[in-house]
Amino acid sequence: MNAQSTTPVLSVKDVKKKIGKKLIIKGVSFTVNEGEIFGFLGPNGSGKTTTIRMLVDLIKPTSGAIEICGYDVQYQHNQALRYVGCIVENPELYSYMTGWQNLEHYARMLPNTGEQRIREVVEIVGMDQRIHDKVKTYSLGMRQRLGIAQALLCKPKLLILDEPTNGLDPAGIKELREFIRKLADDGLSIFISSHLLSEIQTMCDRVAIISHGSIIFEGGVEQMISQAPKAVVWQVRPEQETLARETIAAHENAKILDGPIELEGIAGETENSIIVTDMSQQDVPVLNRRLTTAGIDVLAIEWKNPTLEQLFLTMTAGEKIE
């Protein structure tokens, strides 16, 4: 990620939105910095879509302020939004026209945007070979690239992508992820709304989680994961599981975690019994000695960070993702 400027590219300050008598957005605040990929997650009905609409001035906040590059979106509309490119889900494109013709059509609506800028964005998105083909022949991934090219015509400082990986196959998602990272490395700030938590985890520098109209977390993905307790995964022989559980339960600084726990890379790949505990690192060798002293064969010990999806479900009390 590039060195950040002192002024955030996007600043959302205590924004509230009331519809009728109901407060939908309850004082939301977050920032997006230069060259940063920022993920925005929210379960169904959380206020995520309402917030995005306020970012681009489609609806007005009841109170609070939204600033883009220091300009107030509500009161300095033109100055603020000239720095924004936006795609909501699938980009709006004319399928009977070529990619180039689509960009020409959109460029006519923008000041001082001619053929030179079209060539620049085509090169940025890597569509030189297909730009003169008709859009109806494009894959979904190519349509997304053309949509991003369209959004980049105005030379934005902030690119807002709403569910950019919708409908893409795994190869298309990987390609888009690498492309978005390149844009950020070149200094563009990118705001991504997504329900694909694994993609947010691998793609974003920081994330905000909104639930019931309030931000319940804002910070780095790794920071959020590091704040959660790490799971210690023990593998023992199936015939020794009961004794192992009794021995672990007797240890004052270890707690057995039951219930649905993600153990990708372990569960389903072993015939051993799996016991997951919440405990500190320094207590692991102590408990290991107790288990071996009790005659239990400890076949493997592994630390597991929780995934973003696990943390999300915990933080939002299991609410459904949009």
Coordinates of C-alpha atoms in Angstrom, one line a residue:
M1 CA 0.0 0.0 0.0
N2 CA 1.3 3.4 -0.9
A3 CA 2.2 6.1 1.7
Q4 CA -1.0 7.7 2.8
S5 CA -1.8 11.5 2.6
T6 CA -2.8 13.3 5.7
T7 CA -6.4 13.9 4.3
P8 CA -8.5 10.8 3.9
V9 CA -9.8 10.3 0.4
L10 CA -13.2 9.4 2.0
S11 CA -14.3 10.5 5.4
V12 CA -17.7 9.6 6.9
K13 CA -18.4 11.5 10.1
D14 CA -21.2 10.5 12.4
V15 CA -23.7 10.1 9.6
K16 CA -27.3 9.4 10.5
K17 CA -30.3 8.6 8.3
K18 CA -33.8 8.7 9.5
I19 CA -36.7 7.4 7.4
G20 CA -40.0 8.4 8.8
K21 CA -39.5 8.0 12.6
K22 CA -37.1 5.1 12.2
L23 CA -33.3 5.8 12.6
I24 CA -31.8 3.5 9.9
I25 CA -28.2 4.7 10.1
K26 CA -27.1 5.4 13.7
G27 CA -24.0 7.6 13.6
V28 CA -21.7 5.8 11.1
S29 CA -18.1 6.9 10.9
F30 CA -15.1 5.6 9.0
T31 CA -12.3 6.7 6.7
V32 CA -10.6 5.4 3.5
N33 CA -7.0 6.5 2.9
E34 CA -5.0 6.9 -0.3
G35 CA -4.0 3.7 -2.1
E36 CA -6.1 1.6 0.3
I37 CA -8.6 -1.2 -0.5
F38 CA -11.4 -0.8 2.0
G39 CA -14.0 -3.5 2.5
F40 CA -17.6 -2.7 3.7
L41 CA -19.6 -5.7 5.0
G42 CA -23.1 -5.8 6.4
P43 CA -25.8 -8.4 7.0
N44 CA -29.2 -8.0 5.3
G45 CA -31.0 -4.9 6.6
S46 CA -27.8 -3.6 8.3
G47 CA -27.8 -0.2 6.5
K48 CA -25.0 -1.1 4.0
T49 CA -26.9 -0.1 0.8
T50 CA -28.3 3.0 2.4
T51 CA -24.8 4.1 3.4
I52 CA -23.4 3.5 -0.1
R53 CA -26.3 5.6 -1.6
M54 CA -25.3 8.4 0.7
L55 CA -21.7 8.2 -0.3
V56 CA -22.6 9.2 -3.9
D57 CA -25.3 11.6 -2.9
L58 CA -28.2 9.6 -4.2
I59 CA -29.9 10.1 -0.8
K60 CA -29.2 12.8 1.8
P61 CA -28.1 12.0 5.3
T62 CA -30.3 13.3 8.1
S63 CA -27.1 14.6 9.9
G64 CA -23.4 14.2 9.8
A65 CA -21.0 14.7 6.9
I66 CA -19.5 12.8 4.0
E67 CA -16.3 14.2 2.5
I68 CA -14.4 13.1 -0.6
C69 CA -10.9 14.6 -1.0
G70 CA -11.9 17.3 1.6
Y71 CA -15.1 18.3 -0.2
D72 CA -18.5 17.8 1.4
V73 CA -20.7 15.5 -0.8
Q74 CA -23.9 17.2 0.1
Y75 CA -22.9 20.9 0.0
Q76 CA -20.0 20.7 -2.6
H77 CA -21.5 18.0 -4.8
N78 CA -19.7 18.7 -8.0
Q79 CA -16.3 19.2 -6.5
A80 CA -16.6 16.0 -4.4
L81 CA -18.1 13.6 -7.0
R82 CA -15.6 14.6 -9.7
Y83 CA -13.1 12.4 -7.7
V84 CA -15.4 9.4 -7.7
G85 CA -15.9 6.4 -10.0
C86 CA -18.6 4.0 -9.1
I87 CA -20.0 0.6 -10.3
V88 CA -23.1 -0.8 -8.6
E89 CA -23.1 -4.6 -9.2
N90 CA -23.0 -5.2 -13.0
P91 CA -21.8 -2.2 -15.0
E92 CA -24.4 -0.6 -17.4
L93 CA -23.1 -1.3 -20.9
Y94 CA -24.6 -1.4 -24.4
S95 CA -24.0 -4.9 -25.5
Y96 CA -24.6 -4.2 -29.3
M97 CA -21.7 -1.6 -29.2
T98 CA -18.0 -2.3 -29.0
G99 CA -16.1 -1.7 -25.8
W100 CA -14.5 1.3 -27.3
Q101 CA -17.8 2.7 -28.5
N102 CA -19.2 2.3 -24.9
L103 CA -16.2 4.3 -23.5
E104 CA -16.6 7.0 -26.2
H105 CA -20.3 7.3 -25.4
Y106 CA -19.6 7.8 -21.7
A107 CA -16.6 10.1 -22.3
R108 CA -18.9 12.6 -24.1
M109 CA -20.6 13.2 -20.7
L110 CA -17.3 14.1 -19.0
P111 CA -15.3 17.4 -19.4
N112 CA -12.0 17.2 -21.2
T113 CA -12.2 13.5 -21.7
G114 CA -11.1 12.5 -25.2
E115 CA -9.5 9.7 -27.2
Q116 CA -6.2 9.9 -25.3
R117 CA -7.9 9.2 -21.9
I118 CA -9.9 6.3 -23.4
R119 CA -6.6 4.8 -24.6
E120 CA -5.1 5.2 -21.2
V121 CA -7.9 3.4 -19.3
V122 CA -8.0 0.6 -21.9
E123 CA -4.3 0.0 -21.2
I124 CA -4.9 0.2 -17.4
V125 CA -7.5 -2.5 -17.5
G126 CA -5.6 -4.6 -20.0
M127 CA -8.2 -4.8 -22.8
D128 CA -6.1 -3.7 -25.7
Q129 CA -6.8 -6.9 -27.7
R130 CA -10.6 -6.9 -27.3
I131 CA -11.7 -3.3 -26.9
H132 CA -13.0 -3.1 -30.5
D133 CA -15.1 -6.3 -30.1
K134 CA -18.8 -6.1 -29.3
V135 CA -19.6 -6.2 -25.6
K136 CA -22.0 -9.1 -26.2
T137 CA -19.0 -11.3 -26.9
Y138 CA -17.3 -10.4 -23.6
S139 CA -17.2 -12.7 -20.6
L140 CA -18.5 -11.4 -17.3
G141 CA -15.0 -10.7 -16.1
M142 CA -14.3 -8.6 -19.2
R143 CA -17.5 -6.7 -18.7
Q144 CA -16.4 -5.9 -15.2
R145 CA -13.0 -4.6 -16.5
L146 CA -14.8 -2.5 -19.1
G147 CA -17.1 -1.1 -16.4
I148 CA -14.0 -0.2 -14.3
A149 CA -12.4 1.4 -17.3
Q150 CA -15.6 3.5 -17.7
A151 CA -15.4 4.5 -14.0
L152 CA -11.7 5.4 -14.4
L153 CA -12.3 7.8 -17.3
C154 CA -12.9 10.8 -14.9
K155 CA -9.5 10.1 -13.2
P156 CA -11.1 9.4 -9.8
K157 CA -9.3 9.3 -6.5
L158 CA -11.9 6.9 -5.1
L159 CA -13.4 3.9 -6.9
I160 CA -16.6 2.4 -5.4
L161 CA -17.4 -1.2 -6.3
D162 CA -20.6 -2.8 -5.1
E163 CA -20.3 -6.6 -5.2
P164 CA -17.7 -6.6 -7.9
T165 CA -17.2 -10.4 -7.9
N166 CA -20.9 -11.2 -8.4
G167 CA -21.3 -14.0 -10.9
L168 CA -17.6 -14.5 -11.5
D169 CA -16.0 -17.9 -11.5
P170 CA -13.0 -18.6 -9.2
A171 CA -10.5 -17.7 -12.0
G172 CA -12.3 -14.5 -12.7
I173 CA -12.4 -13.6 -9.0
K174 CA -8.6 -14.2 -8.8
E175 CA -8.0 -12.1 -11.8
L176 CA -10.2 -9.2 -10.6
R177 CA -8.5 -9.4 -7.2
E178 CA -5.0 -9.0 -8.7
F179 CA -6.2 -6.2 -10.9
I180 CA -7.8 -4.2 -8.0
R181 CA -4.6 -4.6 -6.0
K182 CA -2.6 -3.2 -8.9
L183 CA -4.9 -0.1 -9.0
A184 CA -4.4 0.4 -5.3
D185 CA -0.7 0.1 -5.6
D186 CA -0.8 2.9 -8.2
G187 CA -2.5 5.1 -5.6
L188 CA -6.2 4.7 -6.2
S189 CA -8.4 4.3 -3.2
I190 CA -11.0 1.5 -3.6
F191 CA -14.2 1.0 -1.5
I192 CA -15.6 -2.5 -2.0
S193 CA -19.0 -3.7 -0.8
S194 CA -19.1 -7.5 -0.8
H195 CA -20.7 -10.5 0.8
L196 CA -17.8 -12.8 -0.2
L197 CA -16.0 -12.7 3.1
S198 CA -13.1 -14.8 1.9
E199 CA -12.5 -12.3 -0.9
I200 CA -12.6 -9.4 1.6
Q201 CA -10.1 -11.2 3.7
T202 CA -7.6 -11.7 0.9
M203 CA -8.2 -8.4 -1.0
C204 CA -8.7 -5.6 1.5
D205 CA -6.3 -3.7 3.7
R206 CA -9.0 -2.6 6.2
V207 CA -12.6 -3.3 6.7
A208 CA -15.7 -1.9 8.3
I209 CA -18.6 -4.0 9.5
I210 CA -22.0 -2.5 9.8
S211 CA -24.8 -4.1 11.8
H212 CA -28.2 -2.6 12.7
G213 CA -27.1 0.8 11.3
S214 CA -23.9 1.0 13.4
I215 CA -20.3 0.3 12.7
I216 CA -19.2 -2.5 15.0
F217 CA -15.7 -2.7 13.8
E218 CA -13.3 -0.6 11.7
G219 CA -9.7 -1.6 11.2
G220 CA -7.2 -3.9 9.5
V221 CA -8.3 -7.4 8.7
E222 CA -5.3 -8.8 10.5
Q223 CA -5.9 -6.5 13.4
M224 CA -9.4 -7.8 13.8
I225 CA -8.3 -11.4 13.5
S226 CA -5.5 -10.9 16.1
Q227 CA -8.0 -9.5 18.6
A228 CA -10.0 -12.7 18.6
P229 CA -9.0 -15.7 20.6
K230 CA -6.9 -18.2 18.6
A231 CA -8.0 -21.8 18.5
V232 CA -5.6 -24.5 19.4
V233 CA -6.4 -27.7 17.5
W234 CA -5.3 -31.0 19.1
Q235 CA -5.4 -34.3 17.3
V236 CA -5.6 -37.5 19.3
R237 CA -6.5 -41.1 18.6
P238 CA -10.2 -41.7 18.5
E239 CA -10.1 -44.3 21.3
Q240 CA -8.4 -41.7 23.6
E241 CA -10.7 -38.8 22.9
T242 CA -12.9 -39.1 26.0
L243 CA -9.8 -39.2 28.3
A244 CA -8.2 -36.3 26.4
R245 CA -11.4 -34.2 26.8
E246 CA -11.5 -35.0 30.6
T247 CA -7.8 -34.0 30.9
I248 CA -8.2 -30.8 29.0
A249 CA -11.4 -29.9 30.9
A250 CA -9.4 -30.3 34.2
H251 CA -6.8 -27.7 33.0
E252 CA -7.8 -24.4 34.5
N253 CA -6.5 -22.3 31.6
A254 CA -8.0 -24.2 28.7
K255 CA -11.6 -24.1 27.4
I256 CA -12.9 -26.7 24.9
L257 CA -14.7 -25.0 22.0
D258 CA -17.7 -27.0 20.8
G259 CA -20.1 -26.2 18.0
P260 CA -19.5 -25.5 14.3
I261 CA -15.8 -24.5 14.0
E262 CA -14.1 -23.9 10.7
L263 CA -11.1 -26.2 10.5
E264 CA -10.2 -26.1 6.8
G265 CA -7.1 -28.1 6.0
I266 CA -7.6 -30.5 9.0
A267 CA -11.2 -31.7 9.3
G268 CA -12.0 -34.2 6.6
E269 CA -8.3 -35.0 6.0
T270 CA -7.7 -37.0 9.1
E271 CA -9.2 -40.0 10.9
N272 CA -7.9 -38.7 14.2
S273 CA -10.2 -37.1 16.8
I274 CA -10.2 -33.3 16.8
I275 CA -10.4 -31.2 20.0
V276 CA -10.4 -27.4 19.7
T277 CA -9.4 -25.3 22.7
D278 CA -9.3 -21.6 23.5
M279 CA -6.1 -21.0 25.5
S280 CA -2.9 -18.9 25.6
Q281 CA 0.3 -19.9 23.9
Q282 CA 2.3 -20.4 27.1
D283 CA -0.3 -23.0 28.3
V284 CA 0.1 -25.2 25.3
P285 CA 3.3 -27.1 26.5
V286 CA 1.8 -27.4 30.0
L287 CA -1.3 -29.1 28.7
N288 CA 0.7 -31.2 26.3
R289 CA 2.7 -32.6 29.2
R290 CA -0.4 -33.4 31.1
L291 CA -1.9 -35.2 28.1
T292 CA 1.2 -37.3 27.5
T293 CA 1.6 -38.0 31.3
A294 CA -2.0 -39.3 31.2
G295 CA -0.9 -41.7 28.4
I296 CA -2.6 -39.9 25.6
D297 CA -0.8 -39.8 22.2
V298 CA -0.9 -36.2 21.0
L299 CA -0.6 -36.6 17.2
A300 CA -0.7 -32.9 16.2
I301 CA -1.0 -29.5 17.7
E302 CA -1.9 -26.5 15.5
W303 CA -2.8 -22.8 16.0
K304 CA -5.8 -21.6 14.0
N305 CA -6.7 -18.0 13.4
P306 CA -10.4 -17.5 13.0
T307 CA -11.5 -16.7 9.5
L308 CA -13.2 -13.3 8.7
E309 CA -16.5 -15.2 8.2
Q310 CA -16.3 -16.7 11.7
L311 CA -15.5 -13.3 13.2
F312 CA -18.3 -11.7 11.2
L313 CA -20.9 -14.2 12.5
T314 CA -19.7 -13.8 16.0
M315 CA -19.7 -10.0 15.9
T316 CA -23.2 -9.8 14.3
A317 CA -24.7 -12.6 16.4
G318 CA -25.1 -14.8 13.4
E319 CA -27.0 -12.4 11.2
K320 CA -27.4 -13.3 7.5
I321 CA -25.0 -11.7 5.0
E322 CA -26.6 -9.9 2.1

